[in-house]
Amino acid sequence: MGKIIAVANQKGGVGKTTSSINLAASLAALEYRTLLVDADPQANATSGVGFDPKDIQNSIYECMVDGINAQDIILNTQVLPHLDLMPSHIDLVGAEVEMINLPNREEKMKDALRPLVDQYDFIIIDCSPSLGLITVNALTAAHSVIVPVQCEYFALEGLGKLLNTIKIIQSRLNEELEIEGILLTMYDVRLRLSNQVVEEVKLHFQQLVFDTIIPRNVKLSESPSFGIPVLLHDAESKGSISYLNLAREIVEKNIVSADPEQEQPAEDTAA
């Protein structure tokens, strides 16, 4: 059974989509079967792995609103053999209004992803920068959530609101939801402020903070314009290495076997 991880923060510009794309690509590069779910109407994760959102006929919107089988909309990315995409479309903007009167409206994404869990080792959901119904759906569907936090002023602003939302989801909709970790992004070693933010976040959240810190990196910024993850744009860049380290950190935490044929107990695969 695969693990569903949502990447969420209602603040924009924290590296959420960048982290979703490159974490998914790094897990795929490590030969884990990975599905990237684009749950953001801006569809940046869709274009970030080489697809034009304008050409998307069916997206996660149709799965959630019209009940289309999720298996029928999955796209095999050309960038990495183990990476698939569930695309998004601008129509997703209207989904929250259309779903408002539907029964169990918070569980539409969970219903869509449930048949896919056994097909993948990891399912990474790129959430929209809001705490609306689509993000609530993602958190209800997920086993855990990664919270990207930029190493800049106001880094902790709004984080309390997100954590409170996670607690509400845990108590009412998804008891299994855990915080996978807080991911520090946009780190600039030259800036005192970046180092202060790292210290402050680690002081507040301690073991919840990933050891891997994502630096500011030109190659990370460039790669979306080519429709490829940074790993394929420049495998030796600091950004690429950092996301590979993050992927390894998550794998080590979850002890997932990369070999789908392997049936050994988890403790035997940790070596």
PDB file of N, CA and C in Angstrom, residues 17-120:
ATOM      1  N   THR A  17       4.723  24.074  -4.880  1.00  0.00           N
ATOM      2  CA  THR A  17       4.671  23.337  -6.149  1.00  0.00           C
ATOM      3  C   THR A  17       6.053  22.853  -6.561  1.00  0.00           C
ATOM      4  N   THR A  18       7.061  23.695  -6.372  1.00  0.00           N
ATOM      5  CA  THR A  18       8.441  23.283  -6.661  1.00  0.00           C
ATOM      6  C   THR A  18       8.795  22.035  -5.861  1.00  0.00           C
ATOM      7  N   SER A  19       8.392  22.019  -4.593  1.00  0.00           N
ATOM      8  CA  SER A  19       8.692  20.869  -3.742  1.00  0.00           C
ATOM      9  C   SER A  19       7.903  19.641  -4.169  1.00  0.00           C
ATOM     10  N   SER A  20       6.648  19.828  -4.559  1.00  0.00           N
ATOM     11  CA  SER A  20       5.822  18.699  -4.994  1.00  0.00           C
ATOM     12  C   SER A  20       6.417  18.040  -6.234  1.00  0.00           C
ATOM     13  N   ILE A  21       6.747  18.863  -7.229  1.00  0.00           N
ATOM     14  CA  ILE A  21       7.295  18.339  -8.486  1.00  0.00           C
ATOM     15  C   ILE A  21       8.613  17.616  -8.239  1.00  0.00           C
ATOM     16  N   ASN A  22       9.511  18.273  -7.532  1.00  0.00           N
ATOM     17  CA  ASN A  22      10.866  17.738  -7.408  1.00  0.00           C
ATOM     18  C   ASN A  22      10.979  16.608  -6.392  1.00  0.00           C
ATOM     19  N   LEU A  23      10.117  16.603  -5.387  1.00  0.00           N
ATOM     20  CA  LEU A  23      10.074  15.452  -4.486  1.00  0.00           C
ATOM     21  C   LEU A  23       9.549  14.235  -5.235  1.00  0.00           C
ATOM     22  N   ALA A  24       8.458  14.423  -5.982  1.00  0.00           N
ATOM     23  CA  ALA A  24       7.892  13.307  -6.752  1.00  0.00           C
ATOM     24  C   ALA A  24       8.909  12.775  -7.762  1.00  0.00           C
ATOM     25  N   ALA A  25       9.604  13.690  -8.448  1.00  0.00           N
ATOM     26  CA  ALA A  25      10.603  13.284  -9.439  1.00  0.00           C
ATOM     27  C   ALA A  25      11.762  12.550  -8.780  1.00  0.00           C
ATOM     28  N   SER A  26      12.171  13.002  -7.612  1.00  0.00           N
ATOM     29  CA  SER A  26      13.287  12.367  -6.907  1.00  0.00           C
ATOM     30  C   SER A  26      12.907  10.966  -6.432  1.00  0.00           C
ATOM     31  N   LEU A  27      11.680  10.812  -5.939  1.00  0.00           N
ATOM     32  CA  LEU A  27      11.216   9.477  -5.532  1.00  0.00           C
ATOM     33  C   LEU A  27      11.163   8.545  -6.746  1.00  0.00           C
ATOM     34  N   ALA A  28      10.710   9.089  -7.882  1.00  0.00           N
ATOM     35  CA  ALA A  28      10.668   8.290  -9.107  1.00  0.00           C
ATOM     36  C   ALA A  28      12.068   7.923  -9.572  1.00  0.00           C
ATOM     37  N   ALA A  29      13.013   8.859  -9.438  1.00  0.00           N
ATOM     38  CA  ALA A  29      14.401   8.590  -9.829  1.00  0.00           C
ATOM     39  C   ALA A  29      15.019   7.493  -8.958  1.00  0.00           C
ATOM     40  N   LEU A  30      14.523   7.378  -7.729  1.00  0.00           N
ATOM     41  CA  LEU A  30      14.973   6.310  -6.834  1.00  0.00           C
ATOM     42  C   LEU A  30      14.208   5.011  -7.080  1.00  0.00           C
ATOM     43  N   GLU A  31      13.408   5.012  -8.157  1.00  0.00           N
ATOM     44  CA  GLU A  31      12.667   3.846  -8.636  1.00  0.00           C
ATOM     45  C   GLU A  31      11.486   3.462  -7.757  1.00  0.00           C
ATOM     46  N   TYR A  32      10.889   4.456  -7.121  1.00  0.00           N
ATOM     47  CA  TYR A  32       9.620   4.248  -6.434  1.00  0.00           C
ATOM     48  C   TYR A  32       8.498   4.678  -7.375  1.00  0.00           C
ATOM     49  N   ARG A  33       7.481   3.847  -7.463  1.00  0.00           N
ATOM     50  CA  ARG A  33       6.333   4.190  -8.311  1.00  0.00           C
ATOM     51  C   ARG A  33       5.636   5.399  -7.681  1.00  0.00           C
ATOM     52  N   THR A  34       5.595   6.498  -8.409  1.00  0.00           N
ATOM     53  CA  THR A  34       5.148   7.767  -7.824  1.00  0.00           C
ATOM     54  C   THR A  34       4.086   8.424  -8.701  1.00  0.00           C
ATOM     55  N   LEU A  35       3.032   8.910  -8.053  1.00  0.00           N
ATOM     56  CA  LEU A  35       1.983   9.665  -8.730  1.00  0.00           C
ATOM     57  C   LEU A  35       1.977  11.081  -8.181  1.00  0.00           C
ATOM     58  N   LEU A  36       2.090  12.049  -9.065  1.00  0.00           N
ATOM     59  CA  LEU A  36       1.987  13.462  -8.696  1.00  0.00           C
ATOM     60  C   LEU A  36       0.567  13.923  -8.990  1.00  0.00           C
ATOM     61  N   VAL A  37      -0.137  14.359  -7.964  1.00  0.00           N
ATOM     62  CA  VAL A  37      -1.517  14.828  -8.111  1.00  0.00           C
ATOM     63  C   VAL A  37      -1.520  16.350  -8.057  1.00  0.00           C
ATOM     64  N   ASP A  38      -1.963  16.971  -9.136  1.00  0.00           N
ATOM     65  CA  ASP A  38      -2.027  18.429  -9.197  1.00  0.00           C
ATOM     66  C   ASP A  38      -3.408  18.876  -8.734  1.00  0.00           C
ATOM     67  N   ALA A  39      -3.502  19.347  -7.497  1.00  0.00           N
ATOM     68  CA  ALA A  39      -4.780  19.775  -6.927  1.00  0.00           C
ATOM     69  C   ALA A  39      -4.854  21.290  -6.811  1.00  0.00           C
ATOM     70  N   ASP A  40      -4.153  21.987  -7.707  1.00  0.00           N
ATOM     71  CA  ASP A  40      -4.125  23.444  -7.722  1.00  0.00           C
ATOM     72  C   ASP A  40      -4.672  23.915  -9.069  1.00  0.00           C
ATOM     73  N   PRO A  41      -5.706  24.766  -9.074  1.00  0.00           N
ATOM     74  CA  PRO A  41      -6.279  25.250 -10.337  1.00  0.00           C
ATOM     75  C   PRO A  41      -5.265  25.953 -11.240  1.00  0.00           C
ATOM     76  N   GLN A  42      -4.177  26.448 -10.685  1.00  0.00           N
ATOM     77  CA  GLN A  42      -3.161  27.093 -11.519  1.00  0.00           C
ATOM     78  C   GLN A  42      -2.432  26.085 -12.395  1.00  0.00           C
ATOM     79  N   ALA A  43      -2.500  24.807 -12.035  1.00  0.00           N
ATOM     80  CA  ALA A  43      -1.957  23.697 -12.833  1.00  0.00           C
ATOM     81  C   ALA A  43      -0.465  23.831 -13.090  1.00  0.00           C
ATOM     82  N   ASN A  44       0.265  24.430 -12.175  1.00  0.00           N
ATOM     83  CA  ASN A  44       1.708  24.584 -12.368  1.00  0.00           C
ATOM     84  C   ASN A  44       2.460  23.257 -12.279  1.00  0.00           C
ATOM     85  N   ALA A  45       1.974  22.347 -11.459  1.00  0.00           N
ATOM     86  CA  ALA A  45       2.618  21.032 -11.383  1.00  0.00           C
ATOM     87  C   ALA A  45       2.422  20.270 -12.691  1.00  0.00           C
ATOM     88  N   THR A  46       1.283  20.485 -13.327  1.00  0.00           N
ATOM     89  CA  THR A  46       1.012  19.843 -14.615  1.00  0.00           C
ATOM     90  C   THR A  46       1.991  20.334 -15.678  1.00  0.00           C
ATOM     91  N   SER A  47       2.150  21.649 -15.782  1.00  0.00           N
ATOM     92  CA  SER A  47       3.085  22.199 -16.768  1.00  0.00           C
ATOM     93  C   SER A  47       4.527  21.929 -16.360  1.00  0.00           C
ATOM     94  N   GLY A  48       4.776  21.781 -15.064  1.00  0.00           N
ATOM     95  CA  GLY A  48       6.134  21.566 -14.568  1.00  0.00           C
ATOM     96  C   GLY A  48       6.722  20.214 -14.914  1.00  0.00           C
ATOM     97  N   VAL A  49       5.860  19.271 -15.343  1.00  0.00           N
ATOM     98  CA  VAL A  49       6.372  17.969 -15.794  1.00  0.00           C
ATOM     99  C   VAL A  49       6.077  17.745 -17.276  1.00  0.00           C
ATOM    100  N   GLY A  50       5.856  18.858 -17.992  1.00  0.00           N
ATOM    101  CA  GLY A  50       5.854  18.779 -19.447  1.00  0.00           C
ATOM    102  C   GLY A  50       4.518  18.756 -20.156  1.00  0.00           C
ATOM    103  N   PHE A  51       3.407  19.009 -19.445  1.00  0.00           N
ATOM    104  CA  PHE A  51       2.102  18.998 -20.096  1.00  0.00           C
ATOM    105  C   PHE A  51       1.523  20.412 -20.161  1.00  0.00           C
ATOM    106  N   ASP A  52       0.830  20.716 -21.249  1.00  0.00           N
ATOM    107  CA  ASP A  52       0.155  22.001 -21.392  1.00  0.00           C
ATOM    108  C   ASP A  52      -1.251  21.865 -20.817  1.00  0.00           C
ATOM    109  N   PRO A  53      -1.552  22.590 -19.728  1.00  0.00           N
ATOM    110  CA  PRO A  53      -2.886  22.482 -19.120  1.00  0.00           C
ATOM    111  C   PRO A  53      -4.024  22.749 -20.106  1.00  0.00           C
ATOM    112  N   LYS A  54      -3.764  23.540 -21.143  1.00  0.00           N
ATOM    113  CA  LYS A  54      -4.808  23.839 -22.131  1.00  0.00           C
ATOM    114  C   LYS A  54      -5.195  22.596 -22.932  1.00  0.00           C
ATOM    115  N   ASP A  55      -4.289  21.624 -22.993  1.00  0.00           N
ATOM    116  CA  ASP A  55      -4.551  20.404 -23.760  1.00  0.00           C
ATOM    117  C   ASP A  55      -5.178  19.301 -22.914  1.00  0.00           C
ATOM    118  N   ILE A  56      -5.347  19.553 -21.626  1.00  0.00           N
ATOM    119  CA  ILE A  56      -5.899  18.535 -20.728  1.00  0.00           C
ATOM    120  C   ILE A  56      -7.411  18.441 -20.927  1.00  0.00           C
ATOM    121  N   GLN A  57      -7.877  17.247 -21.277  1.00  0.00           N
ATOM    122  CA  GLN A  57      -9.309  17.034 -21.490  1.00  0.00           C
ATOM    123  C   GLN A  57     -10.018  16.699 -20.178  1.00  0.00           C
ATOM    124  N   ASN A  58      -9.452  15.756 -19.437  1.00  0.00           N
ATOM    125  CA  ASN A  58     -10.018  15.368 -18.146  1.00  0.00           C
ATOM    126  C   ASN A  58      -8.963  15.509 -17.067  1.00  0.00           C
ATOM    127  N   SER A  59      -9.368  16.057 -15.942  1.00  0.00           N
ATOM    128  CA  SER A  59      -8.439  16.345 -14.855  1.00  0.00           C
ATOM    129  C   SER A  59      -9.020  15.862 -13.540  1.00  0.00           C
ATOM    130  N   ILE A  60      -8.336  16.195 -12.461  1.00  0.00           N
ATOM    131  CA  ILE A  60      -8.839  15.822 -11.137  1.00  0.00           C
ATOM    132  C   ILE A  60     -10.203  16.453 -10.870  1.00  0.00           C
ATOM    133  N   TYR A  61     -10.486  17.551 -11.548  1.00  0.00           N
ATOM    134  CA  TYR A  61     -11.792  18.197 -11.434  1.00  0.00           C
ATOM    135  C   TYR A  61     -12.912  17.226 -11.814  1.00  0.00           C
ATOM    136  N   GLU A  62     -12.747  16.561 -12.962  1.00  0.00           N
ATOM    137  CA  GLU A  62     -13.768  15.618 -13.416  1.00  0.00           C
ATOM    138  C   GLU A  62     -13.904  14.424 -12.475  1.00  0.00           C
ATOM    139  N   CYS A  63     -12.793  14.026 -11.866  1.00  0.00           N
ATOM    140  CA  CYS A  63     -12.848  12.924 -10.899  1.00  0.00           C
ATOM    141  C   CYS A  63     -13.683  13.306  -9.678  1.00  0.00           C
ATOM    142  N   MET A  64     -13.469  14.517  -9.188  1.00  0.00           N
ATOM    143  CA  MET A  64     -14.118  14.941  -7.952  1.00  0.00           C
ATOM    144  C   MET A  64     -15.569  15.360  -8.166  1.00  0.00           C
ATOM    145  N   VAL A  65     -15.860  16.021  -9.281  1.00  0.00           N
ATOM    146  CA  VAL A  65     -17.198  16.571  -9.507  1.00  0.00           C
ATOM    147  C   VAL A  65     -18.087  15.619 -10.295  1.00  0.00           C
ATOM    148  N   ASP A  66     -17.517  14.959 -11.318  1.00  0.00           N
ATOM    149  CA  ASP A  66     -18.317  14.107 -12.195  1.00  0.00           C
ATOM    150  C   ASP A  66     -18.144  12.620 -11.929  1.00  0.00           C
ATOM    151  N   GLY A  67     -17.225  12.268 -11.040  1.00  0.00           N
ATOM    152  CA  GLY A  67     -17.040  10.867 -10.697  1.00  0.00           C
ATOM    153  C   GLY A  67     -16.326  10.039 -11.737  1.00  0.00           C
ATOM    154  N   ILE A  68     -15.552  10.687 -12.621  1.00  0.00           N
ATOM    155  CA  ILE A  68     -14.770   9.951 -13.618  1.00  0.00           C
ATOM    156  C   ILE A  68     -13.711   9.110 -12.909  1.00  0.00           C
ATOM    157  N   ASN A  69     -13.466   7.914 -13.428  1.00  0.00           N
ATOM    158  CA  ASN A  69     -12.468   7.012 -12.860  1.00  0.00           C
ATOM    159  C   ASN A  69     -11.085   7.649 -12.944  1.00  0.00           C
ATOM    160  N   ALA A  70     -10.406   7.762 -11.800  1.00  0.00           N
ATOM    161  CA  ALA A  70      -9.091   8.407 -11.761  1.00  0.00           C
ATOM    162  C   ALA A  70      -8.081   7.699 -12.660  1.00  0.00           C
ATOM    163  N   GLN A  71      -8.219   6.388 -12.787  1.00  0.00           N
ATOM    164  CA  GLN A  71      -7.300   5.611 -13.617  1.00  0.00           C
ATOM    165  C   GLN A  71      -7.321   6.089 -15.067  1.00  0.00           C
ATOM    166  N   ASP A  72      -8.465   6.611 -15.490  1.00  0.00           N
ATOM    167  CA  ASP A  72      -8.631   7.018 -16.888  1.00  0.00           C
ATOM    168  C   ASP A  72      -7.999   8.368 -17.208  1.00  0.00           C
ATOM    169  N   ILE A  73      -7.613   9.136 -16.190  1.00  0.00           N
ATOM    170  CA  ILE A  73      -7.059  10.460 -16.476  1.00  0.00           C
ATOM    171  C   ILE A  73      -5.554  10.537 -16.192  1.00  0.00           C
ATOM    172  N   ILE A  74      -4.993   9.462 -15.653  1.00  0.00           N
ATOM    173  CA  ILE A  74      -3.563   9.470 -15.311  1.00  0.00           C
ATOM    174  C   ILE A  74      -2.717   9.533 -16.576  1.00  0.00           C
ATOM    175  N   LEU A  75      -1.723  10.401 -16.555  1.00  0.00           N
ATOM    176  CA  LEU A  75      -0.812  10.573 -17.681  1.00  0.00           C
ATOM    177  C   LEU A  75       0.565  10.043 -17.307  1.00  0.00           C
ATOM    178  N   ASN A  76       1.155   9.293 -18.203  1.00  0.00           N
ATOM    179  CA  ASN A  76       2.534   8.844 -18.000  1.00  0.00           C
ATOM    180  C   ASN A  76       3.464   9.954 -18.441  1.00  0.00           C
ATOM    181  N   THR A  77       4.265  10.453 -17.533  1.00  0.00           N
ATOM    182  CA  THR A  77       5.188  11.530 -17.901  1.00  0.00           C
ATOM    183  C   THR A  77       6.304  10.952 -18.767  1.00  0.00           C
ATOM    184  N   GLN A  78       6.785  11.769 -19.652  1.00  0.00           N
ATOM    185  CA  GLN A  78       7.884  11.354 -20.523  1.00  0.00           C
ATOM    186  C   GLN A  78       9.234  11.609 -19.863  1.00  0.00           C
ATOM    187  N   VAL A  79       9.220  12.304 -18.724  1.00  0.00           N
ATOM    188  CA  VAL A  79      10.479  12.722 -18.114  1.00  0.00           C
ATOM    189  C   VAL A  79      11.130  11.615 -17.288  1.00  0.00           C
ATOM    190  N   LEU A  80      10.312  10.825 -16.582  1.00  0.00           N
ATOM    191  CA  LEU A  80      10.837   9.750 -15.737  1.00  0.00           C
ATOM    192  C   LEU A  80       9.894   8.552 -15.818  1.00  0.00           C
ATOM    193  N   PRO A  81      10.426   7.354 -16.021  1.00  0.00           N
ATOM    194  CA  PRO A  81       9.568   6.181 -16.224  1.00  0.00           C
ATOM    195  C   PRO A  81       8.684   5.819 -15.035  1.00  0.00           C
ATOM    196  N   HIS A  82       9.088   6.167 -13.827  1.00  0.00           N
ATOM    197  CA  HIS A  82       8.309   5.793 -12.637  1.00  0.00           C
ATOM    198  C   HIS A  82       7.394   6.919 -12.150  1.00  0.00           C
ATOM    199  N   LEU A  83       7.288   7.997 -12.926  1.00  0.00           N
ATOM    200  CA  LEU A  83       6.503   9.152 -12.493  1.00  0.00           C
ATOM    201  C   LEU A  83       5.266   9.335 -13.367  1.00  0.00           C
ATOM    202  N   ASP A  84       4.085   9.296 -12.735  1.00  0.00           N
ATOM    203  CA  ASP A  84       2.820   9.558 -13.411  1.00  0.00           C
ATOM    204  C   ASP A  84       2.209  10.845 -12.860  1.00  0.00           C
ATOM    205  N   LEU A  85       1.250  11.377 -13.617  1.00  0.00           N
ATOM    206  CA  LEU A  85       0.603  12.638 -13.239  1.00  0.00           C
ATOM    207  C   LEU A  85      -0.902  12.513 -13.297  1.00  0.00           C
ATOM    208  N   MET A  86      -1.564  13.019 -12.260  1.00  0.00           N
ATOM    209  CA  MET A  86      -2.998  13.282 -12.323  1.00  0.00           C
ATOM    210  C   MET A  86      -3.136  14.787 -12.503  1.00  0.00           C
ATOM    211  N   PRO A  87      -3.474  15.247 -13.701  1.00  0.00           N
ATOM    212  CA  PRO A  87      -3.372  16.674 -14.016  1.00  0.00           C
ATOM    213  C   PRO A  87      -4.486  17.525 -13.417  1.00  0.00           C
ATOM    214  N   SER A  88      -4.243  18.825 -13.460  1.00  0.00           N
ATOM    215  CA  SER A  88      -5.238  19.803 -13.036  1.00  0.00           C
ATOM    216  C   SER A  88      -5.644  20.655 -14.233  1.00  0.00           C
ATOM    217  N   HIS A  89      -6.630  21.483 -14.004  1.00  0.00           N
ATOM    218  CA  HIS A  89      -7.152  22.364 -15.057  1.00  0.00           C
ATOM    219  C   HIS A  89      -7.769  23.563 -14.370  1.00  0.00           C
ATOM    220  N   ILE A  90      -7.879  24.668 -15.095  1.00  0.00           N
ATOM    221  CA  ILE A  90      -8.453  25.897 -14.528  1.00  0.00           C
ATOM    222  C   ILE A  90      -9.888  25.667 -14.042  1.00  0.00           C
ATOM    223  N   ASP A  91     -10.566  24.647 -14.589  1.00  0.00           N
ATOM    224  CA  ASP A  91     -11.935  24.343 -14.155  1.00  0.00           C
ATOM    225  C   ASP A  91     -12.011  24.022 -12.669  1.00  0.00           C
ATOM    226  N   LEU A  92     -10.890  23.605 -12.090  1.00  0.00           N
ATOM    227  CA  LEU A  92     -10.876  23.246 -10.671  1.00  0.00           C
ATOM    228  C   LEU A  92     -11.269  24.433  -9.793  1.00  0.00           C
ATOM    229  N   VAL A  93     -11.123  25.648 -10.326  1.00  0.00           N
ATOM    230  CA  VAL A  93     -11.523  26.852  -9.585  1.00  0.00           C
ATOM    231  C   VAL A  93     -12.993  26.759  -9.185  1.00  0.00           C
ATOM    232  N   GLY A  94     -13.813  26.237 -10.086  1.00  0.00           N
ATOM    233  CA  GLY A  94     -15.247  26.171  -9.821  1.00  0.00           C
ATOM    234  C   GLY A  94     -15.690  24.964  -9.021  1.00  0.00           C
ATOM    235  N   ALA A  95     -14.761  24.068  -8.740  1.00  0.00           N
ATOM    236  CA  ALA A  95     -15.133  22.826  -8.068  1.00  0.00           C
ATOM    237  C   ALA A  95     -15.706  23.071  -6.675  1.00  0.00           C
ATOM    238  N   GLU A  96     -15.125  24.026  -5.951  1.00  0.00           N
ATOM    239  CA  GLU A  96     -15.575  24.264  -4.580  1.00  0.00           C
ATOM    240  C   GLU A  96     -17.037  24.688  -4.553  1.00  0.00           C
ATOM    241  N   VAL A  97     -17.444  25.512  -5.538  1.00  0.00           N
ATOM    242  CA  VAL A  97     -18.840  25.962  -5.604  1.00  0.00           C
ATOM    243  C   VAL A  97     -19.739  24.798  -6.000  1.00  0.00           C
ATOM    244  N   GLU A  98     -19.295  24.010  -6.974  1.00  0.00           N
ATOM    245  CA  GLU A  98     -20.115  22.908  -7.470  1.00  0.00           C
ATOM    246  C   GLU A  98     -20.259  21.785  -6.444  1.00  0.00           C
ATOM    247  N   MET A  99     -19.272  21.657  -5.562  1.00  0.00           N
ATOM    248  CA  MET A  99     -19.294  20.571  -4.582  1.00  0.00           C
ATOM    249  C   MET A  99     -20.004  20.957  -3.288  1.00  0.00           C
ATOM    250  N   ILE A 100     -20.395  22.209  -3.158  1.00  0.00           N
ATOM    251  CA  ILE A 100     -20.872  22.723  -1.879  1.00  0.00           C
ATOM    252  C   ILE A 100     -22.085  21.954  -1.347  1.00  0.00           C
ATOM    253  N   ASN A 101     -22.943  21.460  -2.241  1.00  0.00           N
ATOM    254  CA  ASN A 101     -24.147  20.756  -1.796  1.00  0.00           C
ATOM    255  C   ASN A 101     -24.051  19.234  -1.947  1.00  0.00           C
ATOM    256  N   LEU A 102     -22.864  18.748  -2.337  1.00  0.00           N
ATOM    257  CA  LEU A 102     -22.702  17.311  -2.507  1.00  0.00           C
ATOM    258  C   LEU A 102     -22.535  16.615  -1.153  1.00  0.00           C
ATOM    259  N   PRO A 103     -23.085  15.426  -1.002  1.00  0.00           N
ATOM    260  CA  PRO A 103     -22.866  14.684   0.249  1.00  0.00           C
ATOM    261  C   PRO A 103     -21.404  14.255   0.353  1.00  0.00           C
ATOM    262  N   ASN A 104     -20.879  14.262   1.570  1.00  0.00           N
ATOM    263  CA  ASN A 104     -19.478  13.878   1.807  1.00  0.00           C
ATOM    264  C   ASN A 104     -18.519  14.649   0.892  1.00  0.00           C
ATOM    265  N   ARG A 105     -18.760  15.932   0.763  1.00  0.00           N
ATOM    266  CA  ARG A 105     -17.987  16.743  -0.190  1.00  0.00           C
ATOM    267  C   ARG A 105     -16.508  16.800   0.160  1.00  0.00           C
ATOM    268  N   GLU A 106     -16.161  16.588   1.442  1.00  0.00           N
ATOM    269  CA  GLU A 106     -14.753  16.644   1.852  1.00  0.00           C
ATOM    270  C   GLU A 106     -13.988  15.382   1.469  1.00  0.00           C
ATOM    271  N   GLU A 107     -14.702  14.347   1.008  1.00  0.00           N
ATOM    272  CA  GLU A 107     -14.056  13.052   0.755  1.00  0.00           C
ATOM    273  C   GLU A 107     -14.004  12.683  -0.728  1.00  0.00           C
ATOM    274  N   LYS A 108     -14.271  13.640  -1.604  1.00  0.00           N
ATOM    275  CA  LYS A 108     -14.294  13.350  -3.038  1.00  0.00           C
ATOM    276  C   LYS A 108     -12.909  12.963  -3.561  1.00  0.00           C
ATOM    277  N   MET A 109     -11.864  13.628  -3.095  1.00  0.00           N
ATOM    278  CA  MET A 109     -10.523  13.282  -3.547  1.00  0.00           C
ATOM    279  C   MET A 109     -10.101  11.939  -2.965  1.00  0.00           C
ATOM    280  N   LYS A 110     -10.476  11.687  -1.732  1.00  0.00           N
ATOM    281  CA  LYS A 110     -10.166  10.399  -1.102  1.00  0.00           C
ATOM    282  C   LYS A 110     -10.798   9.268  -1.894  1.00  0.00           C
ATOM    283  N   ASP A 111     -12.043   9.447  -2.312  1.00  0.00           N
ATOM    284  CA  ASP A 111     -12.729   8.431  -3.104  1.00  0.00           C
ATOM    285  C   ASP A 111     -12.027   8.216  -4.444  1.00  0.00           C
ATOM    286  N   ALA A 112     -11.537   9.310  -5.038  1.00  0.00           N
ATOM    287  CA  ALA A 112     -10.878   9.218  -6.339  1.00  0.00           C
ATOM    288  C   ALA A 112      -9.536   8.497  -6.237  1.00  0.00           C
ATOM    289  N   LEU A 113      -8.813   8.737  -5.147  1.00  0.00           N
ATOM    290  CA  LEU A 113      -7.473   8.173  -5.014  1.00  0.00           C
ATOM    291  C   LEU A 113      -7.454   6.767  -4.426  1.00  0.00           C
ATOM    292  N   ARG A 114      -8.524   6.383  -3.750  1.00  0.00           N
ATOM    293  CA  ARG A 114      -8.542   5.085  -3.053  1.00  0.00           C
ATOM    294  C   ARG A 114      -8.155   3.907  -3.955  1.00  0.00           C
ATOM    295  N   PRO A 115      -8.665   3.824  -5.202  1.00  0.00           N
ATOM    296  CA  PRO A 115      -8.290   2.678  -6.054  1.00  0.00           C
ATOM    297  C   PRO A 115      -6.832   2.694  -6.510  1.00  0.00           C
ATOM    298  N   LEU A 116      -6.151   3.825  -6.320  1.00  0.00           N
ATOM    299  CA  LEU A 116      -4.785   3.963  -6.831  1.00  0.00           C
ATOM    300  C   LEU A 116      -3.714   3.660  -5.790  1.00  0.00           C
ATOM    301  N   VAL A 117      -4.106   3.567  -4.526  1.00  0.00           N
ATOM    302  CA  VAL A 117      -3.131   3.471  -3.449  1.00  0.00           C
ATOM    303  C   VAL A 117      -2.233   2.247  -3.581  1.00  0.00           C
ATOM    304  N   ASP A 118      -2.776   1.144  -4.056  1.00  0.00           N
ATOM    305  CA  ASP A 118      -1.978  -0.076  -4.174  1.00  0.00           C
ATOM    306  C   ASP A 118      -1.110  -0.096  -5.432  1.00  0.00           C
ATOM    307  N   GLN A 119      -1.303   0.879  -6.312  1.00  0.00           N
ATOM    308  CA  GLN A 119      -0.532   0.915  -7.562  1.00  0.00           C
ATOM    309  C   GLN A 119       0.760   1.722  -7.438  1.00  0.00           C
ATOM    310  N   TYR A 120       0.857   2.519  -6.376  1.00  0.00           N
ATOM    311  CA  TYR A 120       1.996   3.418  -6.216  1.00  0.00           C
ATOM    312  C   TYR A 120       2.628   3.263  -4.832  1.00  0.00           C
TER     313      TYR A 120
END
